[in-house]
């Protein structure tokens, strides 16, 4: 059975708040390094099906700028690398901007 996790751009207001939120929501391992390289590594290690949906991406980008852009690229790259990971991005809660 595929696990589904929704990440809200409203909750990721800064680089400092993003990683504890991601760690909790994605149930990342205790050794997670709280940075984008570590996030990529952890996402590529996922061995059971996981579908990540990110909502309010426009708010995320407004609040976190280039770091938010890099975060979304990490999610995209990890979903391309790991067949167990699917990704959906929504600008608003109902407006889909990307789906893989």
JSON list of C-alpha atoms in Angstrom, two decimals:
[
{"chain": "A", "resi": 1, "resn": "UNK", "atom": "CA", "xyz": [0.00, 0.00, 0.00]},
{"chain": "A", "resi": 2, "resn": "UNK", "atom": "CA", "xyz": [1.30, 3.41, -0.96]},
{"chain": "A", "resi": 3, "resn": "UNK", "atom": "CA", "xyz": [1.88, 5.91, 1.82]},
{"chain": "A", "resi": 4, "resn": "UNK", "atom": "CA", "xyz": [0.74, 9.45, 1.06]},
{"chain": "A", "resi": 5, "resn": "UNK", "atom": "CA", "xyz": [2.18, 12.58, 2.63]},
{"chain": "A", "resi": 6, "resn": "UNK", "atom": "CA", "xyz": [1.00, 16.14, 2.03]},
{"chain": "A", "resi": 7, "resn": "UNK", "atom": "CA", "xyz": [3.48, 18.94, 2.64]},
{"chain": "A", "resi": 8, "resn": "UNK", "atom": "CA", "xyz": [2.02, 22.44, 2.93]},
{"chain": "A", "resi": 9, "resn": "UNK", "atom": "CA", "xyz": [3.96, 25.41, 1.63]},
{"chain": "A", "resi": 10, "resn": "UNK", "atom": "CA", "xyz": [2.14, 27.40, 4.32]},
{"chain": "A", "resi": 11, "resn": "UNK", "atom": "CA", "xyz": [4.09, 25.47, 6.97]},
{"chain": "A", "resi": 12, "resn": "UNK", "atom": "CA", "xyz": [7.54, 25.92, 5.42]},
{"chain": "A", "resi": 13, "resn": "UNK", "atom": "CA", "xyz": [8.15, 29.58, 6.16]},
{"chain": "A", "resi": 14, "resn": "UNK", "atom": "CA", "xyz": [11.96, 29.51, 6.27]},
{"chain": "A", "resi": 15, "resn": "UNK", "atom": "CA", "xyz": [14.95, 27.24, 5.81]},
{"chain": "A", "resi": 16, "resn": "UNK", "atom": "CA", "xyz": [15.09, 26.82, 9.60]},
{"chain": "A", "resi": 17, "resn": "UNK", "atom": "CA", "xyz": [11.46, 25.71, 9.94]},
{"chain": "A", "resi": 18, "resn": "UNK", "atom": "CA", "xyz": [11.45, 23.59, 6.78]},
{"chain": "A", "resi": 19, "resn": "UNK", "atom": "CA", "xyz": [13.70, 20.75, 7.90]},
{"chain": "A", "resi": 20, "resn": "UNK", "atom": "CA", "xyz": [12.06, 19.91, 11.25]},
{"chain": "A", "resi": 21, "resn": "UNK", "atom": "CA", "xyz": [8.70, 19.94, 9.44]},
{"chain": "A", "resi": 22, "resn": "UNK", "atom": "CA", "xyz": [10.01, 17.66, 6.68]},
{"chain": "A", "resi": 23, "resn": "UNK", "atom": "CA", "xyz": [11.63, 15.33, 9.19]},
{"chain": "A", "resi": 24, "resn": "UNK", "atom": "CA", "xyz": [8.37, 14.89, 11.07]},
{"chain": "A", "resi": 25, "resn": "UNK", "atom": "CA", "xyz": [6.01, 14.67, 8.08]},
{"chain": "A", "resi": 26, "resn": "UNK", "atom": "CA", "xyz": [8.22, 12.34, 6.04]},
{"chain": "A", "resi": 27, "resn": "UNK", "atom": "CA", "xyz": [9.31, 10.30, 9.07]},
{"chain": "A", "resi": 28, "resn": "UNK", "atom": "CA", "xyz": [12.97, 10.77, 8.14]},
{"chain": "A", "resi": 29, "resn": "UNK", "atom": "CA", "xyz": [15.61, 8.80, 10.05]},
{"chain": "A", "resi": 30, "resn": "UNK", "atom": "CA", "xyz": [17.25, 10.23, 13.17]},
{"chain": "A", "resi": 31, "resn": "UNK", "atom": "CA", "xyz": [20.51, 10.75, 11.26]},
{"chain": "A", "resi": 32, "resn": "UNK", "atom": "CA", "xyz": [18.82, 13.15, 8.80]},
{"chain": "A", "resi": 33, "resn": "UNK", "atom": "CA", "xyz": [21.22, 16.08, 8.39]},
{"chain": "A", "resi": 34, "resn": "UNK", "atom": "CA", "xyz": [18.63, 18.88, 8.07]},
{"chain": "A", "resi": 35, "resn": "UNK", "atom": "CA", "xyz": [19.83, 20.05, 4.67]},
{"chain": "A", "resi": 36, "resn": "UNK", "atom": "CA", "xyz": [18.85, 19.49, 1.05]},
{"chain": "A", "resi": 37, "resn": "UNK", "atom": "CA", "xyz": [21.67, 17.03, 0.29]},
{"chain": "A", "resi": 38, "resn": "UNK", "atom": "CA", "xyz": [20.57, 14.86, 3.23]},
{"chain": "A", "resi": 39, "resn": "UNK", "atom": "CA", "xyz": [16.94, 15.14, 2.12]},
{"chain": "A", "resi": 40, "resn": "UNK", "atom": "CA", "xyz": [17.84, 13.90, -1.36]},
{"chain": "A", "resi": 41, "resn": "UNK", "atom": "CA", "xyz": [19.79, 10.99, 0.12]},
{"chain": "A", "resi": 42, "resn": "UNK", "atom": "CA", "xyz": [16.93, 10.00, 2.44]},
{"chain": "A", "resi": 43, "resn": "UNK", "atom": "CA", "xyz": [14.34, 10.24, -0.32]},
{"chain": "A", "resi": 44, "resn": "UNK", "atom": "CA", "xyz": [16.46, 8.08, -2.61]},
{"chain": "A", "resi": 45, "resn": "UNK", "atom": "CA", "xyz": [16.67, 5.43, 0.14]},
{"chain": "A", "resi": 46, "resn": "UNK", "atom": "CA", "xyz": [12.89, 5.03, 0.41]},
{"chain": "A", "resi": 47, "resn": "UNK", "atom": "CA", "xyz": [12.08, 1.39, -0.33]},
{"chain": "A", "resi": 48, "resn": "UNK", "atom": "CA", "xyz": [8.28, 1.41, -0.05]},
{"chain": "A", "resi": 49, "resn": "UNK", "atom": "CA", "xyz": [5.90, 3.38, -2.29]},
{"chain": "A", "resi": 50, "resn": "UNK", "atom": "CA", "xyz": [5.45, 7.00, -1.19]},
{"chain": "A", "resi": 51, "resn": "UNK", "atom": "CA", "xyz": [3.44, 9.76, -2.85]},
{"chain": "A", "resi": 52, "resn": "UNK", "atom": "CA", "xyz": [4.40, 13.28, -1.75]},
{"chain": "A", "resi": 53, "resn": "UNK", "atom": "CA", "xyz": [2.02, 16.12, -2.52]},
{"chain": "A", "resi": 54, "resn": "UNK", "atom": "CA", "xyz": [3.22, 19.68, -1.99]},
{"chain": "A", "resi": 55, "resn": "UNK", "atom": "CA", "xyz": [0.46, 22.28, -1.71]},
{"chain": "A", "resi": 56, "resn": "UNK", "atom": "CA", "xyz": [0.73, 26.05, -1.75]},
{"chain": "A", "resi": 57, "resn": "UNK", "atom": "CA", "xyz": [4.02, 25.98, -3.64]},
{"chain": "A", "resi": 58, "resn": "UNK", "atom": "CA", "xyz": [3.61, 29.66, -4.54]},
{"chain": "A", "resi": 59, "resn": "UNK", "atom": "CA", "xyz": [3.53, 30.52, -0.83]},
{"chain": "A", "resi": 60, "resn": "UNK", "atom": "CA", "xyz": [6.55, 28.31, -0.21]},
{"chain": "A", "resi": 61, "resn": "UNK", "atom": "CA", "xyz": [8.51, 30.12, -2.91]},
{"chain": "A", "resi": 62, "resn": "UNK", "atom": "CA", "xyz": [7.39, 33.53, -1.68]},
{"chain": "A", "resi": 63, "resn": "UNK", "atom": "CA", "xyz": [8.56, 32.71, 1.84]},
{"chain": "A", "resi": 64, "resn": "UNK", "atom": "CA", "xyz": [11.77, 30.84, 1.07]},
{"chain": "A", "resi": 65, "resn": "UNK", "atom": "CA", "xyz": [12.90, 32.17, -2.33]},
{"chain": "A", "resi": 66, "resn": "UNK", "atom": "CA", "xyz": [15.77, 30.35, -4.00]},
{"chain": "A", "resi": 67, "resn": "UNK", "atom": "CA", "xyz": [15.99, 27.83, -1.15]},
{"chain": "A", "resi": 68, "resn": "UNK", "atom": "CA", "xyz": [12.40, 26.82, -1.84]},
{"chain": "A", "resi": 69, "resn": "UNK", "atom": "CA", "xyz": [13.21, 26.46, -5.54]},
{"chain": "A", "resi": 70, "resn": "UNK", "atom": "CA", "xyz": [16.15, 24.22, -4.65]},
{"chain": "A", "resi": 71, "resn": "UNK", "atom": "CA", "xyz": [13.90, 22.19, -2.32]},
{"chain": "A", "resi": 72, "resn": "UNK", "atom": "CA", "xyz": [11.38, 21.56, -5.10]},
{"chain": "A", "resi": 73, "resn": "UNK", "atom": "CA", "xyz": [14.22, 20.54, -7.45]},
{"chain": "A", "resi": 74, "resn": "UNK", "atom": "CA", "xyz": [15.45, 18.06, -4.82]},
{"chain": "A", "resi": 75, "resn": "UNK", "atom": "CA", "xyz": [11.97, 16.52, -4.64]},
{"chain": "A", "resi": 76, "resn": "UNK", "atom": "CA", "xyz": [11.78, 16.33, -8.43]},
{"chain": "A", "resi": 77, "resn": "UNK", "atom": "CA", "xyz": [15.26, 14.83, -8.78]},
{"chain": "A", "resi": 78, "resn": "UNK", "atom": "CA", "xyz": [14.62, 12.29, -6.04]},
{"chain": "A", "resi": 79, "resn": "UNK", "atom": "CA", "xyz": [11.35, 11.22, -7.68]},
{"chain": "A", "resi": 80, "resn": "UNK", "atom": "CA", "xyz": [13.23, 10.70, -10.95]},
{"chain": "A", "resi": 81, "resn": "UNK", "atom": "CA", "xyz": [15.96, 8.72, -9.17]},
{"chain": "A", "resi": 82, "resn": "UNK", "atom": "CA", "xyz": [13.73, 6.55, -6.97]},
{"chain": "A", "resi": 83, "resn": "UNK", "atom": "CA", "xyz": [10.84, 4.71, -8.61]},
{"chain": "A", "resi": 84, "resn": "UNK", "atom": "CA", "xyz": [9.19, 4.27, -5.19]},
{"chain": "A", "resi": 85, "resn": "UNK", "atom": "CA", "xyz": [8.65, 8.04, -4.94]},
{"chain": "A", "resi": 86, "resn": "UNK", "atom": "CA", "xyz": [5.89, 9.97, -6.70]},
{"chain": "A", "resi": 87, "resn": "UNK", "atom": "CA", "xyz": [5.48, 13.72, -6.54]},
{"chain": "A", "resi": 88, "resn": "UNK", "atom": "CA", "xyz": [2.60, 16.15, -7.10]},
{"chain": "A", "resi": 89, "resn": "UNK", "atom": "CA", "xyz": [2.97, 19.92, -6.80]},
{"chain": "A", "resi": 90, "resn": "UNK", "atom": "CA", "xyz": [0.06, 22.33, -6.46]},
{"chain": "A", "resi": 91, "resn": "UNK", "atom": "CA", "xyz": [0.20, 26.11, -6.61]},
{"chain": "A", "resi": 92, "resn": "UNK", "atom": "CA", "xyz": [-3.06, 26.30, -4.68]},
{"chain": "A", "resi": 93, "resn": "UNK", "atom": "CA", "xyz": [-4.75, 23.48, -2.86]},
{"chain": "A", "resi": 94, "resn": "UNK", "atom": "CA", "xyz": [-6.77, 22.58, -5.99]},
{"chain": "A", "resi": 95, "resn": "UNK", "atom": "CA", "xyz": [-4.58, 23.90, -8.81]},
{"chain": "A", "resi": 96, "resn": "UNK", "atom": "CA", "xyz": [-2.10, 21.29, -9.99]},
{"chain": "A", "resi": 97, "resn": "UNK", "atom": "CA", "xyz": [1.08, 22.68, -11.50]},
{"chain": "A", "resi": 98, "resn": "UNK", "atom": "CA", "xyz": [3.04, 19.47, -11.93]},
{"chain": "A", "resi": 99, "resn": "UNK", "atom": "CA", "xyz": [2.50, 15.79, -11.53]},
{"chain": "A", "resi": 100, "resn": "UNK", "atom": "CA", "xyz": [4.76, 12.86, -12.01]}
]
